[in-house]
Coordinates of C-alpha atoms and ligand atoms in Angstrom, one line a residue:
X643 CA 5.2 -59.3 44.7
X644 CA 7.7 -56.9 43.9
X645 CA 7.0 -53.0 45.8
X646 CA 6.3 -50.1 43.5
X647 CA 7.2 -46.5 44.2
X648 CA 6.9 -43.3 42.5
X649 CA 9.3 -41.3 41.1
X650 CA 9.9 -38.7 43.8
X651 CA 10.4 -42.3 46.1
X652 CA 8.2 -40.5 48.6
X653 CA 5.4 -42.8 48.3
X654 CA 5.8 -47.0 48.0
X655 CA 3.1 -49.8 48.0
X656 CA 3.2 -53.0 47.2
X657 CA 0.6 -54.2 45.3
X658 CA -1.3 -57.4 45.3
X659 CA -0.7 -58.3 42.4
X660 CA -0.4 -56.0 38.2
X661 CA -2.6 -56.5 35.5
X662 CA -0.4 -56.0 32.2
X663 CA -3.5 -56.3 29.5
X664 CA -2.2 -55.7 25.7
X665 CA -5.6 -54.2 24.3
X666 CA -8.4 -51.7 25.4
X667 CA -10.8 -54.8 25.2
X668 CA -8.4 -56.9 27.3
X669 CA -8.0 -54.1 29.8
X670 CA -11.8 -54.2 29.9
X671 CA -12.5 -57.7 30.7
X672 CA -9.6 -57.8 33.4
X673 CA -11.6 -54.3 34.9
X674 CA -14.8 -56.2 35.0
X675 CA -13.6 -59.6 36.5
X676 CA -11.6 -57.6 39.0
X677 CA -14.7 -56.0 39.9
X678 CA -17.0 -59.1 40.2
X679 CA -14.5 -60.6 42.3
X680 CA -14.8 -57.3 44.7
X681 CA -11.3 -56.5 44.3
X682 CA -9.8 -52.9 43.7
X683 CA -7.9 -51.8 40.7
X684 CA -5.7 -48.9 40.4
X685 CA -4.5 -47.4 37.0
X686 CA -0.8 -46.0 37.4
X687 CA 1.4 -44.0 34.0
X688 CA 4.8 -43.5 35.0
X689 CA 4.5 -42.8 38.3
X690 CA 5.4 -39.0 38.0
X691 CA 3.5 -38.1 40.7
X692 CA 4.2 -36.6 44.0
X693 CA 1.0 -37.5 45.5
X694 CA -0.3 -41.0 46.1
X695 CA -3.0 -40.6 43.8
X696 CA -1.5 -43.7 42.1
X697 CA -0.8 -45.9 44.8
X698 CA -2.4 -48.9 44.6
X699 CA -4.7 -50.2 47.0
X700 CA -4.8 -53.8 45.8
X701 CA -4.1 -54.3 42.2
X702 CA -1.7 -52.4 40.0
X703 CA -3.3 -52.3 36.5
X704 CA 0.0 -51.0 34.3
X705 CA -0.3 -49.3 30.5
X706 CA 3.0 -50.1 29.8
X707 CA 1.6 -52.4 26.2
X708 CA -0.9 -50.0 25.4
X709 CA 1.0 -47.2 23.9
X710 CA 1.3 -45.7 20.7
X711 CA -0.5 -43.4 18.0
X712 CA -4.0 -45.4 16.2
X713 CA -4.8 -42.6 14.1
X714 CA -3.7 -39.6 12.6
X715 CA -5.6 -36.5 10.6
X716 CA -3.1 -34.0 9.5
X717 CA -6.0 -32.0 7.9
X718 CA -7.7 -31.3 11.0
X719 CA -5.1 -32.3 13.7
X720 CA -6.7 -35.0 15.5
X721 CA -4.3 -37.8 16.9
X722 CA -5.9 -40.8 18.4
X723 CA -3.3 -42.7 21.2
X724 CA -3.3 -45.3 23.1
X725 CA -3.5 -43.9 27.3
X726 CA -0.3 -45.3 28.4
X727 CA 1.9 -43.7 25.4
X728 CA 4.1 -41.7 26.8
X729 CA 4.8 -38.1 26.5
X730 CA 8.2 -38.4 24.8
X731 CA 7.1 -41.2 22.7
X732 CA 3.8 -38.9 21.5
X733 CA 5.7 -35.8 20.8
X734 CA 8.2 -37.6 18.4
X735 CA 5.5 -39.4 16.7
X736 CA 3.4 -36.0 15.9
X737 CA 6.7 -34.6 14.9
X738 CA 6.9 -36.7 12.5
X739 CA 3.0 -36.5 11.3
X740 CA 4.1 -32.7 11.1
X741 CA 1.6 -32.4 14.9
X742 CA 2.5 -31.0 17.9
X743 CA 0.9 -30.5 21.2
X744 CA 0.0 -27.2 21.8
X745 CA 2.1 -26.7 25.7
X746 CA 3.5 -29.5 27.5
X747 CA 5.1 -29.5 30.7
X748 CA 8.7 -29.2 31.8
X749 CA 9.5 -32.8 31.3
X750 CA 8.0 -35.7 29.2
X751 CA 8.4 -39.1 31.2
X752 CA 4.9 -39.2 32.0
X753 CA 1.9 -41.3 30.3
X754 CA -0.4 -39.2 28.3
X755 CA -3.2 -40.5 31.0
X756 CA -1.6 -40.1 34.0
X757 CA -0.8 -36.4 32.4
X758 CA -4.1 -35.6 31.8
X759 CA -5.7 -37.4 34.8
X760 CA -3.8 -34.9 37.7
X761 CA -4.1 -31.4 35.4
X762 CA -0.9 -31.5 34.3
X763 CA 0.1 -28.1 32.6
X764 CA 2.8 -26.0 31.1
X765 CA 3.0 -22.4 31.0
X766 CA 1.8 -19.6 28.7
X767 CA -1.1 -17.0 29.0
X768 CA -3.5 -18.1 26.3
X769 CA -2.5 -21.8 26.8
X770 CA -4.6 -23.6 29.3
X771 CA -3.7 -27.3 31.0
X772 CA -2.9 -30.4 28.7
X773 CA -6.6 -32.1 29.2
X774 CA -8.3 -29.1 27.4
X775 CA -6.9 -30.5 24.4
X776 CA -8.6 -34.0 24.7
X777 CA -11.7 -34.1 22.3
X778 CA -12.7 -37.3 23.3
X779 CA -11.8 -40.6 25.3
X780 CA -12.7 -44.4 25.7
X781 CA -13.9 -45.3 28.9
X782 CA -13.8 -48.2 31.0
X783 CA -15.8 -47.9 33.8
X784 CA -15.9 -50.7 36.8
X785 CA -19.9 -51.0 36.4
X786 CA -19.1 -52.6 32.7
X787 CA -19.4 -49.9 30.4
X788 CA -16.8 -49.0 27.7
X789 CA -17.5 -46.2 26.3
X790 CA -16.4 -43.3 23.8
X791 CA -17.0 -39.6 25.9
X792 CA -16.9 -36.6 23.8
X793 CA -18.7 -32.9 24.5
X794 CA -21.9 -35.2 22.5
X795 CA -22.4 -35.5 26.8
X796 CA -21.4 -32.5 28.1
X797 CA -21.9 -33.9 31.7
X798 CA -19.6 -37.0 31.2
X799 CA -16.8 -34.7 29.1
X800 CA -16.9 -32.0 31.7
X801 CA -15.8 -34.6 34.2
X802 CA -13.6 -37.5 32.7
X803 CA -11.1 -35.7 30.7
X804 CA -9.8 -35.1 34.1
X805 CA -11.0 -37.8 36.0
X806 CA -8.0 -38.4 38.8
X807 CA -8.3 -41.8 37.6
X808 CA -11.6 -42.5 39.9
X809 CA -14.8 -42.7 37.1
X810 CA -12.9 -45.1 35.1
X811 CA -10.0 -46.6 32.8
X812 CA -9.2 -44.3 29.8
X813 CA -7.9 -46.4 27.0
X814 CA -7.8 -44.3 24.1
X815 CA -7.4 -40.6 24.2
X816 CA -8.0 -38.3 21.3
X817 CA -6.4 -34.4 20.9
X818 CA -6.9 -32.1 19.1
X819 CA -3.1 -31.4 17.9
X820 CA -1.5 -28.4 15.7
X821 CA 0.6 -27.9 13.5
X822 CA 4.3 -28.6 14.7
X823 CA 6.2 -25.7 15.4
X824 CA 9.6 -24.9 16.7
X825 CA 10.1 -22.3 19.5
X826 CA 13.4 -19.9 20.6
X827 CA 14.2 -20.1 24.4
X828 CA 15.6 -17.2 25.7
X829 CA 16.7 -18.0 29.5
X830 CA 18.2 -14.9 31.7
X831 CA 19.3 -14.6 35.2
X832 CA 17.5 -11.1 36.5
X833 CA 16.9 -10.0 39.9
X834 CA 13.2 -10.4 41.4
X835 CA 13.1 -7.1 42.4
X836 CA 13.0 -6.2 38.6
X837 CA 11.3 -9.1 37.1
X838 CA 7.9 -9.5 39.8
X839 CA 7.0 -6.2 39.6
X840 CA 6.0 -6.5 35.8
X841 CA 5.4 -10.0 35.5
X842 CA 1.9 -10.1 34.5
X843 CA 4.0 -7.8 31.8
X844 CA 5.8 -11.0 30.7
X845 CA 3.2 -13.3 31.2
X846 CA 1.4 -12.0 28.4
X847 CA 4.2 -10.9 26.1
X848 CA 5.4 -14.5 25.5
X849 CA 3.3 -17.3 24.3
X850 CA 5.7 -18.9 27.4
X851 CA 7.1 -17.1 30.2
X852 CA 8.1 -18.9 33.2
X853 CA 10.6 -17.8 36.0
X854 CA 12.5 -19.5 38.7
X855 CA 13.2 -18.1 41.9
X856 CA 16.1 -18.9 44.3
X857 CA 14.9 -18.8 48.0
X858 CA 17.0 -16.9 50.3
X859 CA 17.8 -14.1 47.2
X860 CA 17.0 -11.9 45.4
X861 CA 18.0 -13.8 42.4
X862 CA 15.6 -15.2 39.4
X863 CA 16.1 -17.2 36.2
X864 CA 13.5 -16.5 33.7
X865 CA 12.9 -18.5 30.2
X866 CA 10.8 -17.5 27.5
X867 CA 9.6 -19.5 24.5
X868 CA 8.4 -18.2 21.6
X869 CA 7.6 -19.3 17.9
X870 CA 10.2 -19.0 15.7
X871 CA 10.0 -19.3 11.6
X872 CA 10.7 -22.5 10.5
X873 CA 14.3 -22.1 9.2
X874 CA 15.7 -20.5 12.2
X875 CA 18.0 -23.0 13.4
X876 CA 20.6 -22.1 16.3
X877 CA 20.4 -24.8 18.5
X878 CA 22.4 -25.1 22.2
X879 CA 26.0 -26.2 21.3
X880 CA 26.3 -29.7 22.9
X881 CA 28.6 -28.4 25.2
X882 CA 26.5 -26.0 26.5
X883 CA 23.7 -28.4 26.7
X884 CA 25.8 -31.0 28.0
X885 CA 27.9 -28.3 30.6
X886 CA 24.3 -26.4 31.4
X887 CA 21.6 -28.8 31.4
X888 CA 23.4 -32.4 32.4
X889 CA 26.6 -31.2 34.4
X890 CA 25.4 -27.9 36.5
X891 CA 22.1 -28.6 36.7
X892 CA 21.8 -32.0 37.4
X893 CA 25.2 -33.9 38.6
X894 CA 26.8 -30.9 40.6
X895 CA 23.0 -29.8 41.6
X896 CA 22.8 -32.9 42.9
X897 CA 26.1 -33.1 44.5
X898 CA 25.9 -30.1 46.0
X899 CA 22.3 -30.7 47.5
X900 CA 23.5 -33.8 48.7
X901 CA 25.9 -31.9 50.7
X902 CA 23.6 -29.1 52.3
X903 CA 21.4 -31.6 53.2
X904 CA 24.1 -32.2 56.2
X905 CA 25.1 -28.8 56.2
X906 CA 21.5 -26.9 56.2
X907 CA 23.5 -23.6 57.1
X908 CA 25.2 -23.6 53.6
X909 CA 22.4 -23.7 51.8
X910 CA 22.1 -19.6 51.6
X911 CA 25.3 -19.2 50.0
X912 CA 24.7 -22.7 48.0
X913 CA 21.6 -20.4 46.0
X914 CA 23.3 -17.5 45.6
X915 CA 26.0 -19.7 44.0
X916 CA 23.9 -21.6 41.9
X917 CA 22.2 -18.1 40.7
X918 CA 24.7 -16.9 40.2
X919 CA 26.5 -19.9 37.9
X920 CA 23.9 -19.1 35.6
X921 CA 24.1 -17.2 32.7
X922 CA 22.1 -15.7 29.5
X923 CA 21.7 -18.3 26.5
X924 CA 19.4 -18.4 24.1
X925 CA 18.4 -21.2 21.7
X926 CA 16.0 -22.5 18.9
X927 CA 14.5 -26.4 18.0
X928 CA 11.4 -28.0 17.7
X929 CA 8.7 -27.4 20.5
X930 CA 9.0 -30.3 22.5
X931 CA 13.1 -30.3 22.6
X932 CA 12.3 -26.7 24.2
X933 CA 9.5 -27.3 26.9
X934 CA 11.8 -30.6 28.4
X935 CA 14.7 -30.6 30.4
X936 CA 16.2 -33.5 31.9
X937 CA 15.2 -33.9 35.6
X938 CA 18.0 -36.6 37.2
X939 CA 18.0 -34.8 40.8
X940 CA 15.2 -36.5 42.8
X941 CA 13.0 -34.2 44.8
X942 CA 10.0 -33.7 46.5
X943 CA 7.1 -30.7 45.3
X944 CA 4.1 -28.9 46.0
X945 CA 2.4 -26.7 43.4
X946 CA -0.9 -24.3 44.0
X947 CA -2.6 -22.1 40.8
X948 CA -3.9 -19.2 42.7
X949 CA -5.5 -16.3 40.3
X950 CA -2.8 -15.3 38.1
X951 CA -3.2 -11.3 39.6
X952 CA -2.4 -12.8 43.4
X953 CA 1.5 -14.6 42.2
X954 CA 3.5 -11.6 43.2
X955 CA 1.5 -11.3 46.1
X956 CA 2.3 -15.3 47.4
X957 CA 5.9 -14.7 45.9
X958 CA 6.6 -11.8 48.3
X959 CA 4.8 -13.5 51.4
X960 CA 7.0 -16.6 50.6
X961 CA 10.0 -14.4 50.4
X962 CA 9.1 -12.9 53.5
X963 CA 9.0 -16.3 55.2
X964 CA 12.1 -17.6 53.7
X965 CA 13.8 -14.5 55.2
X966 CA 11.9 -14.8 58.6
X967 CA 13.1 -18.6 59.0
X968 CA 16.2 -18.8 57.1
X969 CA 15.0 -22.2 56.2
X970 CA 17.4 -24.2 54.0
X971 CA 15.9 -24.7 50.8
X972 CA 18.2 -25.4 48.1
X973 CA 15.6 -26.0 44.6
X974 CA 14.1 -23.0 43.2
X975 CA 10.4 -21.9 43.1
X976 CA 8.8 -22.3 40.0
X977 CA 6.2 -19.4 38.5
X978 CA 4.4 -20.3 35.7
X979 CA 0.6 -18.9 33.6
X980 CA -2.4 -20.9 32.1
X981 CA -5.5 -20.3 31.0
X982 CA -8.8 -21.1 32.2
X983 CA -10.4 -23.9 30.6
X984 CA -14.4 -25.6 31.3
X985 CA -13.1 -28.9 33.0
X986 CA -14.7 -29.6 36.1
X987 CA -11.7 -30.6 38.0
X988 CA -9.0 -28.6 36.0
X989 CA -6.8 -26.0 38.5
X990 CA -8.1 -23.7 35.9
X991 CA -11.5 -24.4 36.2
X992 CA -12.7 -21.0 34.9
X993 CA -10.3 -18.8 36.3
X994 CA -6.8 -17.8 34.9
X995 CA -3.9 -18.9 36.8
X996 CA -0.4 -18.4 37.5
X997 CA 1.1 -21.5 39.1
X998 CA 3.7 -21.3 42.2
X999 CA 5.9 -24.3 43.0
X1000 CA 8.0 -25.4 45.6
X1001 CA 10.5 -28.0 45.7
X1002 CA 13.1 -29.5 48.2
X1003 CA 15.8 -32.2 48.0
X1004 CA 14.0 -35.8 48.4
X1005 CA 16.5 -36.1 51.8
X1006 CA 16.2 -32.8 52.7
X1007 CA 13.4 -31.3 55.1
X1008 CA 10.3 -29.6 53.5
X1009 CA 7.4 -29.8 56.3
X1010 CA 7.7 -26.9 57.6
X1011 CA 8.4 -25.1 54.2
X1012 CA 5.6 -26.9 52.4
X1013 CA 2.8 -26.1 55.1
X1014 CA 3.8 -22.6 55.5
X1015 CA 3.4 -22.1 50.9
X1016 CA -0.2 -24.0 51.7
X1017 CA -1.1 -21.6 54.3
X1018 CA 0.1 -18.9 52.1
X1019 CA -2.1 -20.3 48.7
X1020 CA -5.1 -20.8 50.6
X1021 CA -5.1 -17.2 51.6
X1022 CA -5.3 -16.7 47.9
X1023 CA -8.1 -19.4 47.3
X1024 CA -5.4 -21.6 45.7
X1025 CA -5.7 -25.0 44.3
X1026 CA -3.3 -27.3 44.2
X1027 CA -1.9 -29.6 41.6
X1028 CA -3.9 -33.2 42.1
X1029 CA -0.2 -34.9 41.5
X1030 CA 1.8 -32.9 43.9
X1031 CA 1.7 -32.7 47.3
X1032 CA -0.6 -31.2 49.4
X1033 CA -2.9 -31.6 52.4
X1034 CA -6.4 -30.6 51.7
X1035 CA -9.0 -32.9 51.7
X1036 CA -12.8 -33.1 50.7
X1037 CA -14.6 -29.9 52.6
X1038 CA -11.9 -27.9 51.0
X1039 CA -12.0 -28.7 47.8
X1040 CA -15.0 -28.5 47.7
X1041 CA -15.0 -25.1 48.1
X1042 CA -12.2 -24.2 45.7
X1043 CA -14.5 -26.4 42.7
X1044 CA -18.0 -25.5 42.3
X1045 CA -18.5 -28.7 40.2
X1046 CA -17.3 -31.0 43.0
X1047 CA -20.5 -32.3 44.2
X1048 CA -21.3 -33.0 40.1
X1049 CA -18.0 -34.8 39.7
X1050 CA -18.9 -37.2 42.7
X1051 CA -22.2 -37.9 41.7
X1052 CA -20.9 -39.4 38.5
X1053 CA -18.1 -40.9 40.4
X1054 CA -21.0 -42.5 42.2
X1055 CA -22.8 -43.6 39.0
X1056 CA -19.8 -44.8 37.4
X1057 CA -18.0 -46.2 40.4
X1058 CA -20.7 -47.2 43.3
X1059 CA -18.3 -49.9 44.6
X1060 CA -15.6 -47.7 44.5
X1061 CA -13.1 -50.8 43.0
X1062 CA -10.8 -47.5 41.9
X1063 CA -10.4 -45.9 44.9
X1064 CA -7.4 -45.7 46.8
X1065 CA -6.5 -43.9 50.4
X1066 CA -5.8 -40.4 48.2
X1067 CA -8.8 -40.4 46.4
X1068 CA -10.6 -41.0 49.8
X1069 CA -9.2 -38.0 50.9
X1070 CA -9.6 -35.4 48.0
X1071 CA -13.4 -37.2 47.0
X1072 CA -14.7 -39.1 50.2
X1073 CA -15.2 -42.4 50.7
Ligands
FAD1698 C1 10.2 -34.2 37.5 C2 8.7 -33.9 37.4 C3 8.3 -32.9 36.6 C4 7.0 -32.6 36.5 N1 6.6 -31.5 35.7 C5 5.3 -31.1 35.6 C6 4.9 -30.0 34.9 O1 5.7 -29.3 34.2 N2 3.6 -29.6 34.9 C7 2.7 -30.3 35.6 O2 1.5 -29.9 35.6 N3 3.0 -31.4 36.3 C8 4.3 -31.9 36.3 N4 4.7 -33.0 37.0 C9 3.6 -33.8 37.6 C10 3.1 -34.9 36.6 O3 2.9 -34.4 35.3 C11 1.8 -35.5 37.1 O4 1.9 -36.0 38.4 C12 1.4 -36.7 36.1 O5 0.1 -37.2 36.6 C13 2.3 -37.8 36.1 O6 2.0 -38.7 35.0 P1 2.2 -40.3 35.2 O7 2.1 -40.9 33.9 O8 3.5 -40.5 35.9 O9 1.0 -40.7 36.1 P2 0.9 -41.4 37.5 O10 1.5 -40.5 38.5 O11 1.4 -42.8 37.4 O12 -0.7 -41.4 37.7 C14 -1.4 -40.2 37.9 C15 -2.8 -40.5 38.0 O13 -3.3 -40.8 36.7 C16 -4.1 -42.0 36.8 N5 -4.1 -42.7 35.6 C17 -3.0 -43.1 34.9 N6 -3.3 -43.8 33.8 C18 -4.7 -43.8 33.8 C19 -5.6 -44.3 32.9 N7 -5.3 -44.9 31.8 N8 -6.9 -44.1 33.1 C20 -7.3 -43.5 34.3 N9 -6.5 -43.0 35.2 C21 -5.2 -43.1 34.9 C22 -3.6 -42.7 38.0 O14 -4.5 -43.6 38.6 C23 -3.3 -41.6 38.9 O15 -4.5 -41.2 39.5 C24 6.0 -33.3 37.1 C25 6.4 -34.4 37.9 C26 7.8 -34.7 38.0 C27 8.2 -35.9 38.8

């Protein structure tokens, strides 16, 4: 049997065997025998995340043939797709029904599933996560039950749109969509010092702010999205694209990460380079073109949404520590917004966030860096991103979401052999 790993490469398993099924009722009947047979069965997407919430314990049970759009209302926006379909295959088929997601992420290789099952988000202030747009989903659960959840059980909804994959196999998935729009993208390099100070400010002045920071500076990128009438069309030249997005930020990124990962000491000058290479653009096209970018550097990452009023708060703590240590990070942090949604497990579980994420080179060394942003989050009662890394397990959690102790009682019900569960989900749940 062939290993698997995730994208990052930080975590590999090889599984016992993969189930491939073609249809939701196939899927079903492979769930159930697997279960009769007392073995355990672990749904992966695209294997986007850092975490190894995916990693199978036993048997792999792929999505790859179950993908595509089943239904379509252009009235009312409701898209019904298949759970393995992924992102970039979903936003190009609502383009064309004239649909759009309402946010998506920064990139769009993962499974609509596996996107919804960790919390994944995007930015903007009145935008909460992905899963707050699922209206419904089909349901196979390992004690034989395939069912269609909707808010009709408020219980059930509250919990499975963002189930970590450990109530059950989603199927089908349907959101509620809008109508598709197209977005300018206006990216500047600034100086922290001028943007953290007023960026609750930006937060709410875009319907997407986000802005990167470059550890060991004073530097920052920011990029804001917003809408843009429908026959405003100034998109990146392809040189720019091609120069920008494939060239400096991916092949000489990567180069030149690959070369301060054997000379940590450069890395100080390496960011205020890199800040430095970057300059003001601004550009228009259709809402998914905007959010993505392509990511070709590998890299480990931690994310924590803390209460949206505490991110210039971790951002100077972590700037302190940076300056303390003089550690050699070389990837920008990431600070993003999102609204609070109702869904048990959601980061934004009632509470508006900002999101703060750290990255490092996959060879380089993030330990130290990585435990000192957790340290730093908890202070702020953060909550990390189920699909990046993190170390907390089950007591604190449980403090962080007051509907834990709900979500494991159906996890009980719905799971009591626990054929889904896999080391991570021991952690984060229990056993
Ligand atoms: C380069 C990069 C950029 C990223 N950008 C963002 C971002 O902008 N915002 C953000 O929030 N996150 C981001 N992420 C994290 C990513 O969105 C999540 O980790 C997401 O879960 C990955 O989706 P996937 O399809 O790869 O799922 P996987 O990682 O394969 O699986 C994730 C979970 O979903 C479960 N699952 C998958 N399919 C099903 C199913 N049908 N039924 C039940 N459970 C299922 C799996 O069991 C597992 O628990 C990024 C990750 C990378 C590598």
């Amino acid at each position: 049997m062939s290993s698997w790993s995730n994208w990052a490469g930080n975590v590999d398993m090889t599984p016992v065997g993969v189930l491939r099924p073609h249809t939701p009722s196939e899927l079903a009947d492979l769930v159930a025998e697997a279960a009769r047979a007392g073995r355990r069965v672990r749904p992966v997407g695209s294997g986007h995340s850092f975490t190894a919430i995916a990693a199978p314990a036993d048997l792999q049970l792929s999505l790859e043939h179950l993908s595509g759009v089943l239904s379509a209302d252009r009235e009312t926006g409701r898209v019904r797709v298949l759970a393995g379909t992924p992102l970039r295959t979903l936003t190009r088929a609502l383009d064309a029904l004239g649909l759009a997601m309402p946010n998506l992420g920064d990139i769009d290789a993962q499974t609509i599933s596996g996107a919804l099952s960790t919390g994944t988000h995007g930015t903007g202030a009145a935008l909460p996560g992905l899963a707050a747009a699922t209206v419904g989903l089909r349901l196979v659960t390992p004690d034989g039950r395939d069912c269609w959840v909707d808010a009709s059980d408020p219980e059930l909804f509250g919990a499975a749109r963002l189930g970590l994959g450990a109530l059950g196999v989603v199927t089908e998935i349907e959101l509620a969509c809008i109508p598709a729009y197209r977005l300018r993208a206006v990216e500047r390099p600034d100086s922290l010092d001028a943007v953290l100070p007023r960026l609750q400010e930006h937060f709410d002045a875009h319907r997407h702010f986000e802005m990167y920071w470059f550890p060991g500076t004073r530097r920052v990128n920011t990029k804001a999205n917003d809408l843009v009438a429908d026959e405003v069309d100034e998109p990146l030249a392809t040189w720019r694209y091609k120069l920008d997005d494939e060239f400096l930020s991916n092949t000489v990124f990567g180069a030149a990460n690959a070369v301060v990962t054997k000379f940590p000491r450069a890395v100080l000058p390496f960011n205020e380079i890199a800040a430095r290479a970057l300059t003001e653009r601004s550009y228009t096209g259709p809402s998914y073109e905007v959010f993505c970018t392509p990511r070709t550097v590998r890299f480990v990452e931690s994310e924590y949404a803390v209460p949206r009023e505490a991110a210039e708060s971790v951002i100077s703590d972590l700037a302190a520590w940076v300056e303390r240590r003089r550690e050699p990070i070389s990837f920008p942090v990431e600070v993003r917004v999102a609204a609070p949604d109702d869904i048990w497990l959601s980061t934004g579980h009632e509470r508006a966030n900002a999101y703060i994420a750290v990255h490092q080179y996959h060879a380089g060394a993030y330990r130290d860096y990585f435990d000192a942003f957790e340290e730093i989050a908890a202070a702020h009662g953060g909550r990390p991103h189920w699909g990046k890394m993190h170390t907390l397990g089950l007591e604190e959690l449980s403090a962080l979401y007051p509907r834990m102790d709900d979500f494991r009682a159906v996890r009980d019900r719905l799971d009591p052999d626990r054929v889904l569960a896999n080391d991570y989900l021991e952690r984060v749940l229990g056993p």
